[in-house]
PDB file of N, CA and C in Angstrom:
ATOM      1  N   UNK A   1       5.028 -21.998   8.654  1.00 49.00           N
ATOM      2  CA  UNK A   1       4.065 -21.095   7.919  1.00 49.00           C
ATOM      3  C   UNK A   1       4.730 -19.680   8.331  1.00 49.00           C
ATOM      4  N   UNK A   2       4.951 -18.720   7.214  1.00 61.00           N
ATOM      5  CA  UNK A   2       5.470 -17.532   7.228  1.00 61.00           C
ATOM      6  C   UNK A   2       4.550 -16.600   7.738  1.00 61.00           C
ATOM      7  N   UNK A   3       4.755 -15.565   8.482  1.00 71.00           N
ATOM      8  CA  UNK A   3       3.871 -14.630   9.041  1.00 71.00           C
ATOM      9  C   UNK A   3       4.011 -13.055   8.122  1.00 71.00           C
ATOM     10  N   UNK A   4       3.996 -13.407   6.866  1.00 78.00           N
ATOM     11  CA  UNK A   4       3.878 -12.156   5.943  1.00 78.00           C
ATOM     12  C   UNK A   4       2.833 -11.177   5.969  1.00 78.00           C
ATOM     13  N   UNK A   5       2.816  -9.921   5.987  1.00 80.00           N
ATOM     14  CA  UNK A   5       1.834  -9.202   5.966  1.00 80.00           C
ATOM     15  C   UNK A   5       1.875  -8.210   4.729  1.00 80.00           C
ATOM     16  N   UNK A   6       0.707  -7.848   4.257  1.00 83.00           N
ATOM     17  CA  UNK A   6       0.623  -6.969   3.001  1.00 83.00           C
ATOM     18  C   UNK A   6       0.613  -5.701   3.636  1.00 83.00           C
ATOM     19  N   UNK A   7       1.911  -4.977   3.450  1.00 88.00           N
ATOM     20  CA  UNK A   7       2.133  -3.623   4.054  1.00 88.00           C
ATOM     21  C   UNK A   7       2.908  -2.865   3.064  1.00 88.00           C
ATOM     22  N   UNK A   8       2.742  -1.368   3.293  1.00 88.00           N
ATOM     23  CA  UNK A   8       3.627  -0.643   2.451  1.00 88.00           C
ATOM     24  C   UNK A   8       5.140  -0.601   2.925  1.00 88.00           C
ATOM     25  N   UNK A   9       6.032  -0.617   2.004  1.00 86.00           N
ATOM     26  CA  UNK A   9       7.356  -0.680   2.554  1.00 86.00           C
ATOM     27  C   UNK A   9       8.036   0.746   2.964  1.00 86.00           C
ATOM     28  N   UNK A  10       8.813   0.506   4.030  1.00 84.00           N
ATOM     29  CA  UNK A  10       9.428   1.853   4.406  1.00 84.00           C
ATOM     30  C   UNK A  10      10.708   2.059   4.007  1.00 84.00           C
ATOM     31  N   UNK A  11      11.480   0.856   3.437  1.00 82.00           N
ATOM     32  CA  UNK A  11      12.815   1.138   2.809  1.00 82.00           C
ATOM     33  C   UNK A  11      12.832   1.110   1.264  1.00 82.00           C
ATOM     34  N   UNK A  12      11.867   0.662   0.723  1.00 83.00           N
ATOM     35  CA  UNK A  12      11.801   0.523  -0.801  1.00 83.00           C
ATOM     36  C   UNK A  12      10.629   1.280  -1.470  1.00 83.00           C
ATOM     37  N   UNK A  13      10.675   2.576  -0.924  1.00 80.00           N
ATOM     38  CA  UNK A  13       9.705   3.401  -1.352  1.00 80.00           C
ATOM     39  C   UNK A  13      10.154   4.652  -2.225  1.00 80.00           C
ATOM     40  N   UNK A  14       9.207   5.152  -3.202  1.00 83.00           N
ATOM     41  CA  UNK A  14       9.496   6.372  -3.873  1.00 83.00           C
ATOM     42  C   UNK A  14       8.483   7.200  -3.476  1.00 83.00           C
ATOM     43  N   UNK A  15       7.206   6.900  -3.490  1.00 86.00           N
ATOM     44  CA  UNK A  15       6.249   7.862  -3.127  1.00 86.00           C
ATOM     45  C   UNK A  15       5.559   7.400  -1.694  1.00 86.00           C
ATOM     46  N   UNK A  16       4.633   6.366  -1.851  1.00 87.00           N
ATOM     47  CA  UNK A  16       4.043   5.895  -0.562  1.00 87.00           C
ATOM     48  C   UNK A  16       4.361   4.502  -0.239  1.00 87.00           C
ATOM     49  N   UNK A  17       5.256   3.933  -0.947  1.00 88.00           N
ATOM     50  CA  UNK A  17       5.798   2.604  -0.496  1.00 88.00           C
ATOM     51  C   UNK A  17       4.834   1.592  -1.045  1.00 88.00           C
ATOM     52  N   UNK A  18       3.757   1.719  -1.908  1.00 92.00           N
ATOM     53  CA  UNK A  18       3.059   0.770  -2.391  1.00 92.00           C
ATOM     54  C   UNK A  18       3.686  -0.322  -3.187  1.00 92.00           C
ATOM     55  N   UNK A  19       4.242  -0.064  -4.319  1.00 91.00           N
ATOM     56  CA  UNK A  19       4.896  -0.861  -5.135  1.00 91.00           C
ATOM     57  C   UNK A  19       5.994  -1.750  -4.319  1.00 91.00           C
ATOM     58  N   UNK A  20       6.821  -0.984  -3.381  1.00 91.00           N
ATOM     59  CA  UNK A  20       7.809  -1.598  -2.754  1.00 91.00           C
ATOM     60  C   UNK A  20       7.088  -2.708  -1.768  1.00 91.00           C
ATOM     61  N   UNK A  21       6.182  -2.384  -1.248  1.00 92.00           N
ATOM     62  CA  UNK A  21       5.309  -3.262  -0.453  1.00 92.00           C
ATOM     63  C   UNK A  21       4.694  -4.537  -1.104  1.00 92.00           C
ATOM     64  N   UNK A  22       4.328  -4.057  -2.280  1.00 92.00           N
ATOM     65  CA  UNK A  22       3.929  -5.451  -3.149  1.00 92.00           C
ATOM     66  C   UNK A  22       4.838  -6.346  -3.544  1.00 92.00           C
ATOM     67  N   UNK A  23       5.965  -5.681  -3.922  1.00 93.00           N
ATOM     68  CA  UNK A  23       7.225  -6.414  -4.388  1.00 93.00           C
ATOM     69  C   UNK A  23       7.866  -7.153  -3.323  1.00 93.00           C
ATOM     70  N   UNK A  24       7.794  -6.603  -1.861  1.00 91.00           N
ATOM     71  CA  UNK A  24       8.389  -7.401  -0.959  1.00 91.00           C
ATOM     72  C   UNK A  24       7.526  -8.537  -0.515  1.00 91.00           C
ATOM     73  N   UNK A  25       6.277  -8.486  -0.700  1.00 92.00           N
ATOM     74  CA  UNK A  25       5.298  -9.437  -0.206  1.00 92.00           C
ATOM     75  C   UNK A  25       5.497 -10.581  -1.105  1.00 92.00           C
ATOM     76  N   UNK A  26       5.480 -10.386  -2.590  1.00 93.00           N
ATOM     77  CA  UNK A  26       5.736 -11.484  -3.439  1.00 93.00           C
ATOM     78  C   UNK A  26       6.905 -11.955  -3.909  1.00 93.00           C
ATOM     79  N   UNK A  27       7.895 -11.152  -3.121  1.00 92.00           N
ATOM     80  CA  UNK A  27       9.383 -11.402  -3.583  1.00 92.00           C
ATOM     81  C   UNK A  27       9.806 -10.986  -4.935  1.00 92.00           C
ATOM     82  N   UNK A  28       9.371  -9.864  -5.491  1.00 93.00           N
ATOM     83  CA  UNK A  28       9.655  -9.472  -6.746  1.00 93.00           C
ATOM     84  C   UNK A  28      10.412  -8.200  -6.457  1.00 93.00           C
ATOM     85  N   UNK A  29      11.027  -7.655  -7.716  1.00 94.00           N
ATOM     86  CA  UNK A  29      11.861  -6.425  -7.682  1.00 94.00           C
ATOM     87  C   UNK A  29      10.958  -5.179  -7.717  1.00 94.00           C
ATOM     88  N   UNK A  30      10.992  -4.269  -6.900  1.00 93.00           N
ATOM     89  CA  UNK A  30      10.162  -3.173  -6.916  1.00 93.00           C
ATOM     90  C   UNK A  30      10.124  -2.319  -8.155  1.00 93.00           C
ATOM     91  N   UNK A  31      11.144  -2.248  -8.839  1.00 94.00           N
ATOM     92  CA  UNK A  31      11.182  -1.494 -10.361  1.00 94.00           C
ATOM     93  C   UNK A  31       9.987  -2.198 -11.199  1.00 94.00           C
ATOM     94  N   UNK A  32      10.079  -3.402 -11.189  1.00 94.00           N
ATOM     95  CA  UNK A  32       9.181  -4.091 -12.158  1.00 94.00           C
ATOM     96  C   UNK A  32       7.631  -3.899 -11.650  1.00 94.00           C
ATOM     97  N   UNK A  33       7.278  -3.775 -10.518  1.00 92.00           N
ATOM     98  CA  UNK A  33       6.009  -3.451 -10.010  1.00 92.00           C
ATOM     99  C   UNK A  33       5.582  -2.101 -10.356  1.00 92.00           C
ATOM    100  N   UNK A  34       6.606  -1.184 -10.291  1.00 92.00           N
ATOM    101  CA  UNK A  34       6.536   0.219 -10.699  1.00 92.00           C
ATOM    102  C   UNK A  34       6.105   0.502 -12.114  1.00 92.00           C
ATOM    103  N   UNK A  35       6.895  -0.208 -12.686  1.00 93.00           N
ATOM    104  CA  UNK A  35       6.671  -0.279 -14.458  1.00 93.00           C
ATOM    105  C   UNK A  35       5.228  -0.710 -14.780  1.00 93.00           C
ATOM    106  N   UNK A  36       4.855  -1.812 -13.992  1.00 90.00           N
ATOM    107  CA  UNK A  36       3.506  -2.236 -14.344  1.00 90.00           C
ATOM    108  C   UNK A  36       2.639  -1.242 -14.030  1.00 90.00           C
ATOM    109  N   UNK A  37       2.639  -0.569 -12.729  1.00 88.00           N
ATOM    110  CA  UNK A  37       1.670   0.593 -12.437  1.00 88.00           C
ATOM    111  C   UNK A  37       1.724   1.684 -13.487  1.00 88.00           C
ATOM    112  N   UNK A  38       3.008   2.063 -14.005  1.00 91.00           N
ATOM    113  CA  UNK A  38       2.917   3.147 -15.117  1.00 91.00           C
ATOM    114  C   UNK A  38       2.257   2.612 -16.500  1.00 91.00           C
ATOM    115  N   UNK A  39       2.526   1.263 -16.866  1.00 91.00           N
ATOM    116  CA  UNK A  39       2.156   0.764 -17.951  1.00 91.00           C
ATOM    117  C   UNK A  39       0.654   0.707 -18.116  1.00 91.00           C
ATOM    118  N   UNK A  40      -0.009   0.432 -16.935  1.00 86.00           N
ATOM    119  CA  UNK A  40      -1.486   0.278 -16.772  1.00 86.00           C
ATOM    120  C   UNK A  40      -2.085   1.556 -16.910  1.00 86.00           C
ATOM    121  N   UNK A  41      -1.269   2.714 -16.185  1.00 89.00           N
ATOM    122  CA  UNK A  41      -1.852   4.091 -16.361  1.00 89.00           C
ATOM    123  C   UNK A  41      -1.785   4.611 -17.761  1.00 89.00           C
ATOM    124  N   UNK A  42      -0.666   4.429 -18.565  1.00 92.00           N
ATOM    125  CA  UNK A  42      -0.646   4.699 -19.925  1.00 92.00           C
ATOM    126  C   UNK A  42      -1.495   4.119 -20.793  1.00 92.00           C
ATOM    127  N   UNK A  43      -1.935   2.750 -20.520  1.00 89.00           N
ATOM    128  CA  UNK A  43      -2.777   2.049 -21.383  1.00 89.00           C
ATOM    129  C   UNK A  43      -4.300   2.299 -21.027  1.00 89.00           C
ATOM    130  N   UNK A  44      -4.458   3.329 -20.123  1.00 83.00           N
ATOM    131  CA  UNK A  44      -5.820   3.681 -20.086  1.00 83.00           C
ATOM    132  C   UNK A  44      -6.607   2.932 -18.879  1.00 83.00           C
ATOM    133  N   UNK A  45      -5.686   2.287 -18.130  1.00 77.00           N
ATOM    134  CA  UNK A  45      -6.505   1.658 -17.045  1.00 77.00           C
ATOM    135  C   UNK A  45      -6.216   2.418 -15.754  1.00 77.00           C
ATOM    136  N   UNK A  46      -6.879   2.120 -14.488  1.00 80.00           N
ATOM    137  CA  UNK A  46      -6.695   3.093 -13.490  1.00 80.00           C
ATOM    138  C   UNK A  46      -5.611   2.821 -12.669  1.00 80.00           C
ATOM    139  N   UNK A  47      -4.471   2.930 -13.155  1.00 79.00           N
ATOM    140  CA  UNK A  47      -3.169   2.692 -12.295  1.00 79.00           C
ATOM    141  C   UNK A  47      -3.019   3.633 -11.337  1.00 79.00           C
ATOM    142  N   UNK A  48      -3.437   4.930 -11.310  1.00 83.00           N
ATOM    143  CA  UNK A  48      -3.254   5.967 -10.511  1.00 83.00           C
ATOM    144  C   UNK A  48      -4.387   5.696  -9.465  1.00 83.00           C
ATOM    145  N   UNK A  49      -5.496   5.323  -9.717  1.00 87.00           N
ATOM    146  CA  UNK A  49      -6.770   4.988  -8.854  1.00 87.00           C
ATOM    147  C   UNK A  49      -6.193   3.753  -7.918  1.00 87.00           C
ATOM    148  N   UNK A  50      -5.779   2.824  -8.665  1.00 86.00           N
ATOM    149  CA  UNK A  50      -5.536   1.602  -7.876  1.00 86.00           C
ATOM    150  C   UNK A  50      -4.343   1.901  -6.921  1.00 86.00           C
ATOM    151  N   UNK A  51      -3.230   2.702  -7.184  1.00 87.00           N
ATOM    152  CA  UNK A  51      -2.290   3.097  -6.310  1.00 87.00           C
ATOM    153  C   UNK A  51      -2.775   3.867  -5.190  1.00 87.00           C
ATOM    154  N   UNK A  52      -3.726   4.726  -5.364  1.00 89.00           N
ATOM    155  CA  UNK A  52      -4.141   5.632  -4.172  1.00 89.00           C
ATOM    156  C   UNK A  52      -5.050   4.775  -3.449  1.00 89.00           C
ATOM    157  N   UNK A  53      -5.744   3.967  -3.878  1.00 91.00           N
ATOM    158  CA  UNK A  53      -6.779   2.966  -3.210  1.00 91.00           C
ATOM    159  C   UNK A  53      -5.609   2.011  -2.390  1.00 91.00           C
ATOM    160  N   UNK A  54      -4.583   1.580  -2.993  1.00 91.00           N
ATOM    161  CA  UNK A  54      -3.756   0.709  -2.179  1.00 91.00           C
ATOM    162  C   UNK A  54      -2.963   1.394  -0.936  1.00 91.00           C
ATOM    163  N   UNK A  55      -2.825   2.569  -1.451  1.00 92.00           N
ATOM    164  CA  UNK A  55      -2.085   3.585  -0.218  1.00 92.00           C
ATOM    165  C   UNK A  55      -3.018   3.697   0.856  1.00 92.00           C
ATOM    166  N   UNK A  56      -4.193   3.822   0.785  1.00 93.00           N
ATOM    167  CA  UNK A  56      -5.185   4.071   1.694  1.00 93.00           C
ATOM    168  C   UNK A  56      -5.542   2.762   2.629  1.00 93.00           C
ATOM    169  N   UNK A  57      -5.358   1.642   1.855  1.00 92.00           N
ATOM    170  CA  UNK A  57      -5.912   0.217   2.284  1.00 92.00           C
ATOM    171  C   UNK A  57      -4.643  -0.441   2.992  1.00 92.00           C
ATOM    172  N   UNK A  58      -3.425  -0.270   2.595  1.00 92.00           N
ATOM    173  CA  UNK A  58      -2.227  -1.101   3.091  1.00 92.00           C
ATOM    174  C   UNK A  58      -1.710  -0.235   4.120  1.00 92.00           C
ATOM    175  N   UNK A  59      -1.486  -1.040   5.233  1.00 91.00           N
ATOM    176  CA  UNK A  59      -0.857  -0.104   6.532  1.00 91.00           C
ATOM    177  C   UNK A  59       0.705  -0.006   6.259  1.00 91.00           C
ATOM    178  N   UNK A  60       1.198   0.979   6.762  1.00 90.00           N
ATOM    179  CA  UNK A  60       2.622   1.136   6.727  1.00 90.00           C
ATOM    180  C   UNK A  60       3.408   0.006   7.346  1.00 90.00           C
ATOM    181  N   UNK A  61       4.640  -0.054   6.941  1.00 88.00           N
ATOM    182  CA  UNK A  61       5.456  -1.043   7.724  1.00 88.00           C
ATOM    183  C   UNK A  61       5.639  -0.682   9.099  1.00 88.00           C
ATOM    184  N   UNK A  62       5.170  -1.753   9.929  1.00 85.00           N
ATOM    185  CA  UNK A  62       5.438  -1.515  11.539  1.00 85.00           C
ATOM    186  C   UNK A  62       3.938  -0.899  12.087  1.00 85.00           C
ATOM    187  N   UNK A  63       3.033  -0.643  11.209  1.00 86.00           N
ATOM    188  CA  UNK A  63       1.692  -0.235  11.782  1.00 86.00           C
ATOM    189  C   UNK A  63       0.727  -1.142  11.753  1.00 86.00           C
ATOM    190  N   UNK A  64      -0.311  -1.074  12.716  1.00 86.00           N
ATOM    191  CA  UNK A  64      -1.360  -2.090  12.774  1.00 86.00           C
ATOM    192  C   UNK A  64      -2.412  -1.641  11.871  1.00 86.00           C
ATOM    193  N   UNK A  65      -2.645  -0.561  11.807  1.00 87.00           N
ATOM    194  CA  UNK A  65      -3.811  -0.057  10.951  1.00 87.00           C
ATOM    195  C   UNK A  65      -3.640   0.738   9.801  1.00 87.00           C
ATOM    196  N   UNK A  66      -4.456   0.711   8.677  1.00 89.00           N
ATOM    197  CA  UNK A  66      -4.188   1.506   7.391  1.00 89.00           C
ATOM    198  C   UNK A  66      -4.473   2.885   7.555  1.00 89.00           C
ATOM    199  N   UNK A  67      -4.203   3.782   6.578  1.00 88.00           N
ATOM    200  CA  UNK A  67      -4.374   5.147   6.703  1.00 88.00           C
ATOM    201  C   UNK A  67      -6.070   5.455   6.364  1.00 88.00           C
ATOM    202  N   UNK A  68      -6.750   4.435   5.994  1.00 90.00           N
ATOM    203  CA  UNK A  68      -8.265   4.425   5.653  1.00 90.00           C
ATOM    204  C   UNK A  68      -8.861   4.116   7.041  1.00 90.00           C
ATOM    205  N   UNK A  69      -8.336   3.195   7.852  1.00 90.00           N
ATOM    206  CA  UNK A  69      -8.897   2.835   8.868  1.00 90.00           C
ATOM    207  C   UNK A  69      -8.777   3.894   9.853  1.00 90.00           C
ATOM    208  N   UNK A  70      -7.509   4.494  10.018  1.00 88.00           N
ATOM    209  CA  UNK A  70      -7.453   5.632  11.011  1.00 88.00           C
ATOM    210  C   UNK A  70      -8.230   6.642  10.574  1.00 88.00           C
ATOM    211  N   UNK A  71      -8.477   6.997   9.404  1.00 88.00           N
ATOM    212  CA  UNK A  71      -9.384   8.278   8.934  1.00 88.00           C
ATOM    213  C   UNK A  71     -10.905   7.916   9.620  1.00 88.00           C
ATOM    214  N   UNK A  72     -11.089   6.476   9.270  1.00 90.00           N
ATOM    215  CA  UNK A  72     -12.542   6.155   9.784  1.00 90.00           C
ATOM    216  C   UNK A  72     -12.944   6.227  11.150  1.00 90.00           C
ATOM    217  N   UNK A  73     -11.791   5.810  12.105  1.00 89.00           N
ATOM    218  CA  UNK A  73     -11.755   5.837  13.411  1.00 89.00           C
ATOM    219  C   UNK A  73     -12.028   7.268  13.876  1.00 89.00           C
ATOM    220  N   UNK A  74     -11.144   8.000  13.174  1.00 88.00           N
ATOM    221  CA  UNK A  74     -11.032   9.491  13.757  1.00 88.00           C
ATOM    222  C   UNK A  74     -12.456  10.075  13.413  1.00 88.00           C
ATOM    223  N   UNK A  75     -13.024   9.798  12.451  1.00 88.00           N
ATOM    224  CA  UNK A  75     -14.460  10.181  11.813  1.00 88.00           C
ATOM    225  C   UNK A  75     -15.462   9.761  13.008  1.00 88.00           C
ATOM    226  N   UNK A  76     -15.377   8.525  13.614  1.00 87.00           N
ATOM    227  CA  UNK A  76     -16.259   7.993  14.359  1.00 87.00           C
ATOM    228  C   UNK A  76     -15.873   8.515  15.874  1.00 87.00           C
ATOM    229  N   UNK A  77     -14.859   9.257  16.157  1.00 84.00           N
ATOM    230  CA  UNK A  77     -14.582   9.772  17.420  1.00 84.00           C
ATOM    231  C   UNK A  77     -13.861   8.574  18.463  1.00 84.00           C
ATOM    232  N   UNK A  78     -13.325   7.563  17.615  1.00 80.00           N
ATOM    233  CA  UNK A  78     -12.506   6.736  18.470  1.00 80.00           C
ATOM    234  C   UNK A  78     -11.112   6.751  18.151  1.00 80.00           C
ATOM    235  N   UNK A  79     -10.303   6.538  19.175  1.00 72.00           N
ATOM    236  CA  UNK A  79      -8.840   6.627  19.122  1.00 72.00           C
ATOM    237  C   UNK A  79      -8.243   5.926  17.857  1.00 72.00           C
ATOM    238  N   UNK A  80      -7.310   6.530  17.213  1.00 62.00           N
ATOM    239  CA  UNK A  80      -6.713   5.737  16.132  1.00 62.00           C
ATOM    240  C   UNK A  80      -5.712   4.709  16.573  1.00 62.00           C
ATOM    241  N   UNK A  81      -5.211   4.618  17.651  1.00 62.00           N
ATOM    242  CA  UNK A  81      -4.170   3.778  18.008  1.00 62.00           C
ATOM    243  C   UNK A  81      -4.807   2.580  18.823  1.00 62.00           C
TER     244      UNK A  81
END
């Protein structure tokens, strides 16, 4: 059983690494995932909202916690590491 994690990519990134991370997880080409996000945005769907949400939820490659979890822990006064 493989130990794959759903995380933002550090080497296949253009903005935050969300599309690269999704592509790495599923074994797809990152540009295809980027085109899907752009198409969803242009067709009136919430591509930008979904991208920002994924950026907050997905941890960066090599990190244990997501950006959103670090923000919540800092707000609660707990150490983020």
